[in-house]
Amino acid sequence: MLVLSRQRDETIMIGDDIEISVVDIRGDKVRLGITAPTRIAVHRKEVYEAIKRENAEAAQMSGPDVDAIAGNLRPGSNGAAPVRRVSSVIASGNSLGNGSANAGSGTAHPTTGQRNGAPENGTHTVPVRTSVPGKLAGGKDTA
Amino acid sequence: MEVRTTRFGVIDIAEDRVINFEKGVLGFPERTRYCLLEPGEDACFFWLQSLDDPNLAFVVTDPTLFVPEYSVPIRGEQMQQLALDKLEDAQVFVIVNKVDQELTGNLQGPLVINTVTRNGEQMILAEKRWETRHPLMKVGAQTRATA
């Protein structure tokens, strides 16, 4: 690993378009400012790791655990017919509004080491649909 | 195409039902093709079955059933990656886990799927408000999701 010493307000360049600056140093906490093209994802590593771990664990759910969730989740209970269905696919309308147009923010997203990831500039909000895909596709509403 | 799965045996998946997670799901970068299986008509939970690994399947759900105020911010770049023309084409799922007697949803790492092109990606949300183990419901009794 390359180790560099930097003082406050000094910057490191990674490649041509990624800059990391030391914004503040207080005790054992260092605040970093990161400027990178939006195609580069910037995350706190522990968050990334936590999601990875959670995925791995969720993938282990099986047997009795799954039965506990919903008896009818057991595909076998549907007979031989495999439960298969398309997703989301679902391309049926049912938009939730919020068609907020692309705010078209700049090319870089300065991600400072804020503790509370405030919404970055130029983000959209994907509304999650209010009904399950099955209902969307079938249009049969079971209350 | 016929796909072998550990849980469901051999299932027949139409090509146009295949969902591509180009980057995989975090921790499973090699598994890029999935399909969504629905246990029943009015199911709240679905299986996201890998077509590359018979043994790999996740239980997923629509988070709004449980957390109405939940939403996923997405940047223009991410929309491009998913080939999303408009937000309405997106469907969000979260992966479900069971922790003790509670079902939890990974609201910090939602799956966003372009329902038109069937491209999907697991996002990582910066907002600390959403956790990897957001409680959805207790299990044990009956499992009807009452919105």
PDB file of C-alpha atoms in Angstrom:
ATOM      1  CA  MET A   1       0.000   0.000   0.000  1.00  0.00           C
ATOM      2  CA  LEU A   2       1.193   3.442  -0.851  1.00  0.00           C
ATOM      3  CA  VAL A   3       1.304   5.650   2.205  1.00  0.00           C
ATOM      4  CA  LEU A   4       1.417   9.425   1.867  1.00  0.00           C
ATOM      5  CA  SER A   5       1.513  12.142   4.480  1.00  0.00           C
ATOM      6  CA  ARG A   6      -0.823  15.044   3.938  1.00  0.00           C
ATOM      7  CA  GLN A   7      -1.707  18.093   5.914  1.00  0.00           C
ATOM      8  CA  ARG A   8      -5.001  19.829   6.162  1.00  0.00           C
ATOM      9  CA  ASP A   9      -6.201  21.202   2.827  1.00  0.00           C
ATOM     10  CA  GLU A  10      -3.717  19.148   0.897  1.00  0.00           C
ATOM     11  CA  THR A  11      -4.922  16.869  -1.844  1.00  0.00           C
ATOM     12  CA  ILE A  12      -4.109  13.589  -3.497  1.00  0.00           C
ATOM     13  CA  MET A  13      -4.873  12.921  -7.126  1.00  0.00           C
ATOM     14  CA  ILE A  14      -5.827   9.450  -8.241  1.00  0.00           C
ATOM     15  CA  GLY A  15      -5.635   9.252 -11.964  1.00  0.00           C
ATOM     16  CA  ASP A  16      -6.753  12.367 -13.759  1.00  0.00           C
ATOM     17  CA  ASP A  17     -10.126  12.884 -12.286  1.00  0.00           C
ATOM     18  CA  ILE A  18     -10.271  11.776  -8.686  1.00  0.00           C
ATOM     19  CA  GLU A  19      -9.219  14.138  -5.932  1.00  0.00           C
ATOM     20  CA  ILE A  20      -9.120  13.419  -2.253  1.00  0.00           C
ATOM     21  CA  SER A  21      -8.512  16.310   0.100  1.00  0.00           C
ATOM     22  CA  VAL A  22      -7.982  16.423   3.793  1.00  0.00           C
ATOM     23  CA  VAL A  23     -10.724  18.775   4.896  1.00  0.00           C
ATOM     24  CA  ASP A  24     -10.307  18.589   8.611  1.00  0.00           C
ATOM     25  CA  ILE A  25      -8.365  16.757  11.258  1.00  0.00           C
ATOM     26  CA  ARG A  26      -9.692  16.588  14.746  1.00  0.00           C
ATOM     27  CA  GLY A  27      -8.335  14.148  17.246  1.00  0.00           C
ATOM     28  CA  ASP A  28      -8.467  10.729  15.671  1.00  0.00           C
ATOM     29  CA  LYS A  29     -10.980  11.790  13.068  1.00  0.00           C
ATOM     30  CA  VAL A  30     -10.046  12.859   9.596  1.00  0.00           C
ATOM     31  CA  ARG A  31     -12.582  14.377   7.251  1.00  0.00           C
ATOM     32  CA  LEU A  32     -11.953  13.799   3.612  1.00  0.00           C
ATOM     33  CA  GLY A  33     -13.374  15.537   0.613  1.00  0.00           C
ATOM     34  CA  ILE A  34     -13.684  13.405  -2.485  1.00  0.00           C
ATOM     35  CA  THR A  35     -14.252  14.725  -5.945  1.00  0.00           C
ATOM     36  CA  ALA A  36     -14.818  12.095  -8.555  1.00  0.00           C
ATOM     37  CA  PRO A  37     -16.850  11.528 -11.676  1.00  0.00           C
ATOM     38  CA  THR A  38     -20.310  10.308 -10.821  1.00  0.00           C
ATOM     39  CA  ARG A  39     -19.642   6.990 -12.511  1.00  0.00           C
ATOM     40  CA  ILE A  40     -17.251   6.249  -9.685  1.00  0.00           C
ATOM     41  CA  ALA A  41     -19.120   4.984  -6.675  1.00  0.00           C
ATOM     42  CA  VAL A  42     -17.865   6.270  -3.363  1.00  0.00           C
ATOM     43  CA  HIS A  43     -18.957   4.460  -0.238  1.00  0.00           C
ATOM     44  CA  ARG A  44     -17.860   3.980   3.284  1.00  0.00           C
ATOM     45  CA  LYS A  45     -16.339   0.556   3.273  1.00  0.00           C
ATOM     46  CA  GLU A  46     -18.201  -0.655   6.336  1.00  0.00           C
ATOM     47  CA  VAL A  47     -21.512   0.025   4.630  1.00  0.00           C
ATOM     48  CA  TYR A  48     -20.415  -1.886   1.578  1.00  0.00           C
ATOM     49  CA  GLU A  49     -19.228  -4.757   3.736  1.00  0.00           C
ATOM     50  CA  ALA A  50     -22.408  -4.773   5.781  1.00  0.00           C
ATOM     51  CA  ILE A  51     -24.562  -5.131   2.687  1.00  0.00           C
ATOM     52  CA  LYS A  52     -22.341  -7.869   1.362  1.00  0.00           C
ATOM     53  CA  ARG A  53     -22.571  -9.725   4.643  1.00  0.00           C
ATOM     54  CA  GLU A  54     -26.293  -9.303   4.773  1.00  0.00           C
ATOM     55  CA  ASN A  55     -26.661 -10.648   1.243  1.00  0.00           C
ATOM     56  CA  ALA A  56     -24.636 -13.697   2.126  1.00  0.00           C
ATOM     57  CA  GLU A  57     -26.728 -14.328   5.171  1.00  0.00           C
ATOM     58  CA  ALA A  58     -30.022 -13.761   3.446  1.00  0.00           C
ATOM     59  CA  ALA A  59     -28.973 -16.280   0.818  1.00  0.00           C
ATOM     60  CA  GLN A  60     -28.837 -18.889   3.545  1.00  0.00           C
ATOM     61  CA  MET A  61     -32.474 -18.607   4.454  1.00  0.00           C
ATOM     62  CA  SER A  62     -34.067 -21.922   3.783  1.00  0.00           C
ATOM     63  CA  GLY A  63     -36.197 -24.701   5.081  1.00  0.00           C
ATOM     64  CA  PRO A  64     -38.027 -23.990   8.275  1.00  0.00           C
ATOM     65  CA  ASP A  65     -37.023 -20.372   8.225  1.00  0.00           C
ATOM     66  CA  VAL A  66     -38.618 -19.830   4.926  1.00  0.00           C
ATOM     67  CA  ASP A  67     -41.682 -21.779   5.884  1.00  0.00           C
ATOM     68  CA  ALA A  68     -42.016 -19.480   8.788  1.00  0.00           C
ATOM     69  CA  ILE A  69     -42.155 -16.528   6.519  1.00  0.00           C
ATOM     70  CA  ALA A  70     -45.030 -17.785   4.502  1.00  0.00           C
ATOM     71  CA  GLY A  71     -46.199 -21.302   4.120  1.00  0.00           C
ATOM     72  CA  ASN A  72     -47.011 -20.718   0.519  1.00  0.00           C
ATOM     73  CA  LEU A  73     -43.499 -19.645  -0.169  1.00  0.00           C
ATOM     74  CA  ARG A  74     -42.657 -23.290  -0.436  1.00  0.00           C
ATOM     75  CA  PRO A  75     -42.738 -23.805  -4.118  1.00  0.00           C
ATOM     76  CA  GLY A  76     -43.469 -27.447  -3.670  1.00  0.00           C
ATOM     77  CA  SER A  77     -46.820 -26.554  -2.264  1.00  0.00           C
ATOM     78  CA  ASN A  78     -47.859 -25.236  -5.612  1.00  0.00           C
ATOM     79  CA  GLY A  79     -47.547 -28.642  -7.072  1.00  0.00           C
ATOM     80  CA  ALA A  80     -45.090 -29.453  -9.731  1.00  0.00           C
ATOM     81  CA  ALA A  81     -45.718 -26.238 -11.485  1.00  0.00           C
ATOM     82  CA  PRO A  82     -42.705 -24.176 -10.915  1.00  0.00           C
ATOM     83  CA  VAL A  83     -43.363 -20.787  -9.608  1.00  0.00           C
ATOM     84  CA  ARG A  84     -42.006 -18.619 -12.255  1.00  0.00           C
ATOM     85  CA  ARG A  85     -42.977 -15.263 -13.114  1.00  0.00           C
ATOM     86  CA  VAL A  86     -41.695 -12.175 -14.256  1.00  0.00           C
ATOM     87  CA  SER A  87     -40.730  -9.594 -12.371  1.00  0.00           C
ATOM     88  CA  SER A  88     -41.336  -6.503 -12.175  1.00  0.00           C
ATOM     89  CA  VAL A  89     -41.550  -6.673 -15.453  1.00  0.00           C
ATOM     90  CA  ILE A  90     -44.471  -5.518 -14.962  1.00  0.00           C
ATOM     91  CA  ALA A  91     -44.111  -2.760 -17.148  1.00  0.00           C
ATOM     92  CA  SER A  92     -47.569  -1.603 -16.503  1.00  0.00           C
ATOM     93  CA  GLY A  93     -48.021   2.069 -15.910  1.00  0.00           C
ATOM     94  CA  ASN A  94     -49.055   2.982 -12.445  1.00  0.00           C
ATOM     95  CA  SER A  95     -46.600   5.734 -12.067  1.00  0.00           C
ATOM     96  CA  LEU A  96     -46.229   7.358  -8.751  1.00  0.00           C
ATOM     97  CA  GLY A  97     -45.654  10.781 -10.001  1.00  0.00           C
ATOM     98  CA  ASN A  98     -42.438  12.312  -8.999  1.00  0.00           C
ATOM     99  CA  GLY A  99     -41.328  12.355 -12.527  1.00  0.00           C
ATOM    100  CA  SER A 100     -38.728  14.802 -11.465  1.00  0.00           C
ATOM    101  CA  ALA A 101     -36.690  15.517 -14.483  1.00  0.00           C
ATOM    102  CA  ASN A 102     -33.011  15.057 -14.585  1.00  0.00           C
ATOM    103  CA  ALA A 103     -31.562  17.837 -12.609  1.00  0.00           C
ATOM    104  CA  GLY A 104     -28.495  17.489 -14.700  1.00  0.00           C
ATOM    105  CA  SER A 105     -26.015  18.448 -12.108  1.00  0.00           C
ATOM    106  CA  GLY A 106     -22.389  18.804 -12.860  1.00  0.00           C
ATOM    107  CA  THR A 107     -20.051  16.051 -13.714  1.00  0.00           C
ATOM    108  CA  ALA A 108     -18.526  15.649 -10.351  1.00  0.00           C
ATOM    109  CA  HIS A 109     -20.098  14.844  -7.107  1.00  0.00           C
ATOM    110  CA  PRO A 110     -18.165  16.156  -4.222  1.00  0.00           C
ATOM    111  CA  THR A 111     -18.638  13.649  -1.511  1.00  0.00           C
ATOM    112  CA  THR A 112     -17.372  15.004   1.648  1.00  0.00           C
ATOM    113  CA  GLY A 113     -16.979  12.853   4.648  1.00  0.00           C
ATOM    114  CA  GLN A 114     -20.221  13.966   6.092  1.00  0.00           C
ATOM    115  CA  ARG A 115     -21.484  11.842   8.839  1.00  0.00           C
ATOM    116  CA  ASN A 116     -25.018  11.954   7.649  1.00  0.00           C
ATOM    117  CA  GLY A 117     -24.847  11.304   3.985  1.00  0.00           C
ATOM    118  CA  ALA A 118     -26.975  14.180   2.968  1.00  0.00           C
ATOM    119  CA  PRO A 119     -28.607  13.716  -0.368  1.00  0.00           C
ATOM    120  CA  GLU A 120     -26.112  14.405  -3.031  1.00  0.00           C
ATOM    121  CA  ASN A 121     -26.797  16.889  -5.687  1.00  0.00           C
ATOM    122  CA  GLY A 122     -28.448  15.713  -8.796  1.00  0.00           C
ATOM    123  CA  THR A 123     -30.181  12.738  -7.326  1.00  0.00           C
ATOM    124  CA  HIS A 124     -33.552  11.472  -8.266  1.00  0.00           C
ATOM    125  CA  THR A 125     -35.819   9.567  -6.093  1.00  0.00           C
ATOM    126  CA  VAL A 126     -37.083   6.301  -7.364  1.00  0.00           C
ATOM    127  CA  PRO A 127     -40.515   5.867  -5.989  1.00  0.00           C
ATOM    128  CA  VAL A 128     -41.172   2.365  -4.981  1.00  0.00           C
ATOM    129  CA  ARG A 129     -44.412   1.136  -6.302  1.00  0.00           C
ATOM    130  CA  THR A 130     -47.265   0.961  -3.916  1.00  0.00           C
ATOM    131  CA  SER A 131     -48.440  -2.437  -4.898  1.00  0.00           C
ATOM    132  CA  VAL A 132     -46.727  -5.705  -5.405  1.00  0.00           C
ATOM    133  CA  PRO A 133     -45.716  -6.593  -8.879  1.00  0.00           C
ATOM    134  CA  GLY A 134     -48.192  -9.393  -9.070  1.00  0.00           C
ATOM    135  CA  LYS A 135     -50.990  -6.981  -8.635  1.00  0.00           C
ATOM    136  CA  LEU A 136     -49.490  -4.621 -11.069  1.00  0.00           C
ATOM    137  CA  ALA A 137     -49.283  -7.224 -13.711  1.00  0.00           C
ATOM    138  CA  GLY A 138     -52.552  -8.935 -13.131  1.00  0.00           C
ATOM    139  CA  GLY A 139     -54.585  -5.954 -12.238  1.00  0.00           C
ATOM    140  CA  LYS A 140     -56.606  -8.130  -9.966  1.00  0.00           C
ATOM    141  CA  ASP A 141     -56.691  -6.523  -6.623  1.00  0.00           C
ATOM    142  CA  THR A 142     -57.183  -8.742  -3.684  1.00  0.00           C
ATOM    143  CA  ALA A 143     -57.911  -6.675  -0.688  1.00  0.00           C
TER     144      ALA A 143
ATOM    145  CA  MET B   1     -34.648 -22.196 -21.160  1.00  0.00           C
ATOM    146  CA  GLU B   2     -34.524 -24.820 -18.485  1.00  0.00           C
ATOM    147  CA  VAL B   3     -32.824 -23.860 -15.289  1.00  0.00           C
ATOM    148  CA  ARG B   4     -31.867 -26.134 -12.485  1.00  0.00           C
ATOM    149  CA  THR B   5     -32.543 -24.865  -8.992  1.00  0.00           C
ATOM    150  CA  THR B   6     -31.999 -26.434  -5.630  1.00  0.00           C
ATOM    151  CA  ARG B   7     -35.257 -25.291  -4.126  1.00  0.00           C
ATOM    152  CA  PHE B   8     -37.618 -25.516  -7.041  1.00  0.00           C
ATOM    153  CA  GLY B   9     -36.246 -28.255  -9.209  1.00  0.00           C
ATOM    154  CA  VAL B  10     -35.993 -27.593 -12.891  1.00  0.00           C
ATOM    155  CA  ILE B  11     -37.929 -24.562 -13.986  1.00  0.00           C
ATOM    156  CA  ASP B  12     -38.616 -23.232 -17.406  1.00  0.00           C
ATOM    157  CA  ILE B  13     -37.747 -19.610 -17.786  1.00  0.00           C
ATOM    158  CA  ALA B  14     -38.641 -17.590 -20.822  1.00  0.00           C
ATOM    159  CA  GLU B  15     -35.797 -15.488 -22.107  1.00  0.00           C
ATOM    160  CA  ASP B  16     -37.778 -12.362 -21.589  1.00  0.00           C
ATOM    161  CA  ARG B  17     -38.072 -13.050 -17.909  1.00  0.00           C
ATOM    162  CA  VAL B  18     -34.388 -13.011 -17.251  1.00  0.00           C
ATOM    163  CA  ILE B  19     -33.172 -10.152 -15.120  1.00  0.00           C
ATOM    164  CA  ASN B  20     -29.573  -9.135 -15.586  1.00  0.00           C
ATOM    165  CA  PHE B  21     -27.554  -7.827 -12.711  1.00  0.00           C
ATOM    166  CA  GLU B  22     -24.481  -6.895 -14.637  1.00  0.00           C
ATOM    167  CA  LYS B  23     -22.456  -6.356 -11.509  1.00  0.00           C
ATOM    168  CA  GLY B  24     -24.133  -9.132  -9.633  1.00  0.00           C
ATOM    169  CA  VAL B  25     -25.439  -8.650  -6.157  1.00  0.00           C
ATOM    170  CA  LEU B  26     -22.856  -7.533  -3.622  1.00  0.00           C
ATOM    171  CA  GLY B  27     -20.812 -10.511  -2.596  1.00  0.00           C
ATOM    172  CA  PHE B  28     -21.945 -12.509  -5.628  1.00  0.00           C
ATOM    173  CA  PRO B  29     -20.314 -10.715  -8.532  1.00  0.00           C
ATOM    174  CA  GLU B  30     -20.324 -13.768 -10.790  1.00  0.00           C
ATOM    175  CA  ARG B  31     -24.019 -14.411 -10.517  1.00  0.00           C
ATOM    176  CA  THR B  32     -25.541 -12.000 -12.930  1.00  0.00           C
ATOM    177  CA  ARG B  33     -28.715 -13.620 -14.232  1.00  0.00           C
ATOM    178  CA  TYR B  34     -31.806 -13.969 -12.118  1.00  0.00           C
ATOM    179  CA  CYS B  35     -35.498 -14.482 -12.410  1.00  0.00           C
ATOM    180  CA  LEU B  36     -38.311 -13.576 -10.118  1.00  0.00           C
ATOM    181  CA  LEU B  37     -40.539 -16.317  -8.815  1.00  0.00           C
ATOM    182  CA  GLU B  38     -43.892 -15.648  -7.310  1.00  0.00           C
ATOM    183  CA  PRO B  39     -45.190 -18.137  -4.795  1.00  0.00           C
ATOM    184  CA  GLY B  40     -48.837 -17.219  -5.133  1.00  0.00           C
ATOM    185  CA  GLU B  41     -51.301 -14.765  -6.511  1.00  0.00           C
ATOM    186  CA  ASP B  42     -51.177 -12.166  -3.834  1.00  0.00           C
ATOM    187  CA  ALA B  43     -47.795 -12.899  -2.424  1.00  0.00           C
ATOM    188  CA  CYS B  44     -45.846 -10.270  -0.573  1.00  0.00           C
ATOM    189  CA  PHE B  45     -42.582 -12.113  -0.910  1.00  0.00           C
ATOM    190  CA  PHE B  46     -40.854 -13.359  -3.985  1.00  0.00           C
ATOM    191  CA  TRP B  47     -37.850 -15.423  -4.781  1.00  0.00           C
ATOM    192  CA  LEU B  48     -35.040 -13.933  -6.752  1.00  0.00           C
ATOM    193  CA  GLN B  49     -33.481 -17.066  -8.138  1.00  0.00           C
ATOM    194  CA  SER B  50     -30.041 -17.085  -9.682  1.00  0.00           C
ATOM    195  CA  LEU B  51     -29.896 -18.746 -13.065  1.00  0.00           C
ATOM    196  CA  ASP B  52     -26.162 -19.261 -12.694  1.00  0.00           C
ATOM    197  CA  ASP B  53     -26.166 -21.007  -9.353  1.00  0.00           C
ATOM    198  CA  PRO B  54     -28.926 -23.466  -8.523  1.00  0.00           C
ATOM    199  CA  ASN B  55     -28.368 -22.931  -4.862  1.00  0.00           C
ATOM    200  CA  LEU B  56     -28.530 -19.151  -4.824  1.00  0.00           C
ATOM    201  CA  ALA B  57     -31.858 -17.506  -4.224  1.00  0.00           C
ATOM    202  CA  PHE B  58     -32.984 -14.555  -2.185  1.00  0.00           C
ATOM    203  CA  VAL B  59     -36.336 -13.760  -0.720  1.00  0.00           C
ATOM    204  CA  VAL B  60     -37.250 -10.272  -1.798  1.00  0.00           C
ATOM    205  CA  THR B  61     -40.150  -7.968  -1.191  1.00  0.00           C
ATOM    206  CA  ASP B  62     -41.512  -4.633  -2.224  1.00  0.00           C
ATOM    207  CA  PRO B  63     -40.391  -2.397   0.635  1.00  0.00           C
ATOM    208  CA  THR B  64     -43.322  -0.018   0.389  1.00  0.00           C
ATOM    209  CA  LEU B  65     -45.583  -2.722   1.674  1.00  0.00           C
ATOM    210  CA  PHE B  66     -43.865  -2.276   4.979  1.00  0.00           C
ATOM    211  CA  VAL B  67     -42.230   1.117   4.852  1.00  0.00           C
ATOM    212  CA  PRO B  68     -44.415   3.464   2.842  1.00  0.00           C
ATOM    213  CA  GLU B  69     -42.071   6.397   3.100  1.00  0.00           C
ATOM    214  CA  TYR B  70     -39.126   4.509   1.731  1.00  0.00           C
ATOM    215  CA  SER B  71     -37.559   5.752  -1.456  1.00  0.00           C
ATOM    216  CA  VAL B  72     -34.335   5.273  -3.304  1.00  0.00           C
ATOM    217  CA  PRO B  73     -32.407   8.229  -4.595  1.00  0.00           C
ATOM    218  CA  ILE B  74     -30.798   7.608  -7.938  1.00  0.00           C
ATOM    219  CA  ARG B  75     -28.351   9.715  -9.893  1.00  0.00           C
ATOM    220  CA  GLY B  76     -28.447  10.401 -13.567  1.00  0.00           C
ATOM    221  CA  GLU B  77     -25.408   8.214 -14.048  1.00  0.00           C
ATOM    222  CA  GLN B  78     -27.073   5.329 -12.337  1.00  0.00           C
ATOM    223  CA  MET B  79     -30.132   5.739 -14.488  1.00  0.00           C
ATOM    224  CA  GLN B  80     -27.911   5.507 -17.506  1.00  0.00           C
ATOM    225  CA  GLN B  81     -26.262   2.399 -16.210  1.00  0.00           C
ATOM    226  CA  LEU B  82     -29.635   0.793 -15.822  1.00  0.00           C
ATOM    227  CA  ALA B  83     -30.755   2.207 -19.143  1.00  0.00           C
ATOM    228  CA  LEU B  84     -33.647   3.788 -17.282  1.00  0.00           C
ATOM    229  CA  ASP B  85     -35.454   6.335 -19.333  1.00  0.00           C
ATOM    230  CA  LYS B  86     -37.892   7.248 -16.665  1.00  0.00           C
ATOM    231  CA  LEU B  87     -38.277   6.570 -13.006  1.00  0.00           C
ATOM    232  CA  GLU B  88     -41.649   4.986 -13.482  1.00  0.00           C
ATOM    233  CA  ASP B  89     -39.971   2.079 -15.195  1.00  0.00           C
ATOM    234  CA  ALA B  90     -38.088   1.184 -12.067  1.00  0.00           C
ATOM    235  CA  GLN B  91     -39.138  -1.398  -9.574  1.00  0.00           C
ATOM    236  CA  VAL B  92     -37.475  -1.555  -6.201  1.00  0.00           C
ATOM    237  CA  PHE B  93     -37.075  -4.697  -4.160  1.00  0.00           C
ATOM    238  CA  VAL B  94     -35.206  -5.342  -0.971  1.00  0.00           C
ATOM    239  CA  ILE B  95     -33.606  -8.579   0.096  1.00  0.00           C
ATOM    240  CA  VAL B  96     -35.230 -10.171   3.099  1.00  0.00           C
ATOM    241  CA  ASN B  97     -33.486 -11.888   5.946  1.00  0.00           C
ATOM    242  CA  LYS B  98     -34.727 -13.482   9.115  1.00  0.00           C
ATOM    243  CA  VAL B  99     -33.151 -12.408  12.342  1.00  0.00           C
ATOM    244  CA  ASP B 100     -34.482 -14.256  15.325  1.00  0.00           C
ATOM    245  CA  GLN B 101     -38.225 -13.992  15.047  1.00  0.00           C
ATOM    246  CA  GLU B 102     -38.235 -11.011  12.816  1.00  0.00           C
ATOM    247  CA  LEU B 103     -38.104 -10.522   9.106  1.00  0.00           C
ATOM    248  CA  THR B 104     -35.809  -7.745   8.100  1.00  0.00           C
ATOM    249  CA  GLY B 105     -35.263  -5.990   4.827  1.00  0.00           C
ATOM    250  CA  ASN B 106     -32.012  -4.634   3.527  1.00  0.00           C
ATOM    251  CA  LEU B 107     -33.161  -1.098   2.955  1.00  0.00           C
ATOM    252  CA  GLN B 108     -29.634   0.184   2.713  1.00  0.00           C
ATOM    253  CA  GLY B 109     -28.902  -1.989  -0.295  1.00  0.00           C
ATOM    254  CA  PRO B 110     -32.059  -1.978  -2.420  1.00  0.00           C
ATOM    255  CA  LEU B 111     -32.335  -3.759  -5.735  1.00  0.00           C
ATOM    256  CA  VAL B 112     -33.458  -1.457  -8.489  1.00  0.00           C
ATOM    257  CA  ILE B 113     -34.717  -3.124 -11.629  1.00  0.00           C
ATOM    258  CA  ASN B 114     -35.494  -1.535 -14.926  1.00  0.00           C
ATOM    259  CA  THR B 115     -38.743  -3.259 -15.723  1.00  0.00           C
ATOM    260  CA  VAL B 116     -38.444  -2.536 -19.417  1.00  0.00           C
ATOM    261  CA  THR B 117     -34.952  -3.817 -20.105  1.00  0.00           C
ATOM    262  CA  ARG B 118     -34.791  -6.017 -17.007  1.00  0.00           C
ATOM    263  CA  ASN B 119     -31.467  -4.679 -15.898  1.00  0.00           C
ATOM    264  CA  GLY B 120     -30.916  -4.636 -12.211  1.00  0.00           C
ATOM    265  CA  GLU B 121     -28.452  -3.256  -9.764  1.00  0.00           C
ATOM    266  CA  GLN B 122     -27.977  -3.291  -6.047  1.00  0.00           C
ATOM    267  CA  MET B 123     -27.614   0.260  -4.841  1.00  0.00           C
ATOM    268  CA  ILE B 124     -25.847   1.395  -1.730  1.00  0.00           C
ATOM    269  CA  LEU B 125     -27.616   4.197   0.062  1.00  0.00           C
ATOM    270  CA  ALA B 126     -25.612   6.731   1.981  1.00  0.00           C
ATOM    271  CA  GLU B 127     -28.517   7.731   4.126  1.00  0.00           C
ATOM    272  CA  LYS B 128     -28.030   6.273   7.569  1.00  0.00           C
ATOM    273  CA  ARG B 129     -31.725   6.214   8.148  1.00  0.00           C
ATOM    274  CA  TRP B 130     -32.035   2.963   6.232  1.00  0.00           C
ATOM    275  CA  GLU B 131     -30.373  -0.078   7.631  1.00  0.00           C
ATOM    276  CA  THR B 132     -29.356  -3.459   6.328  1.00  0.00           C
ATOM    277  CA  ARG B 133     -31.726  -4.983   8.844  1.00  0.00           C
ATOM    278  CA  HIS B 134     -34.771  -2.844   8.860  1.00  0.00           C
ATOM    279  CA  PRO B 135     -37.518  -4.680  10.748  1.00  0.00           C
ATOM    280  CA  LEU B 136     -40.404  -5.620   8.494  1.00  0.00           C
ATOM    281  CA  MET B 137     -42.561  -7.934  10.515  1.00  0.00           C
ATOM    282  CA  LYS B 138     -42.591 -10.573  13.192  1.00  0.00           C
ATOM    283  CA  VAL B 139     -42.858 -14.136  12.123  1.00  0.00           C
ATOM    284  CA  GLY B 140     -44.356 -17.073  13.831  1.00  0.00           C
ATOM    285  CA  ALA B 141     -48.003 -16.243  13.638  1.00  0.00           C
ATOM    286  CA  GLN B 142     -49.571 -15.502  10.317  1.00  0.00           C
ATOM    287  CA  THR B 143     -47.757 -13.604   7.719  1.00  0.00           C
ATOM    288  CA  ARG B 144     -50.169 -11.268   6.129  1.00  0.00           C
ATOM    289  CA  ALA B 145     -48.674  -7.955   5.434  1.00  0.00           C
ATOM    290  CA  THR B 146     -51.075  -5.352   6.508  1.00  0.00           C
ATOM    291  CA  ALA B 147     -49.998  -2.157   4.979  1.00  0.00           C
TER     292      ALA B 147
END
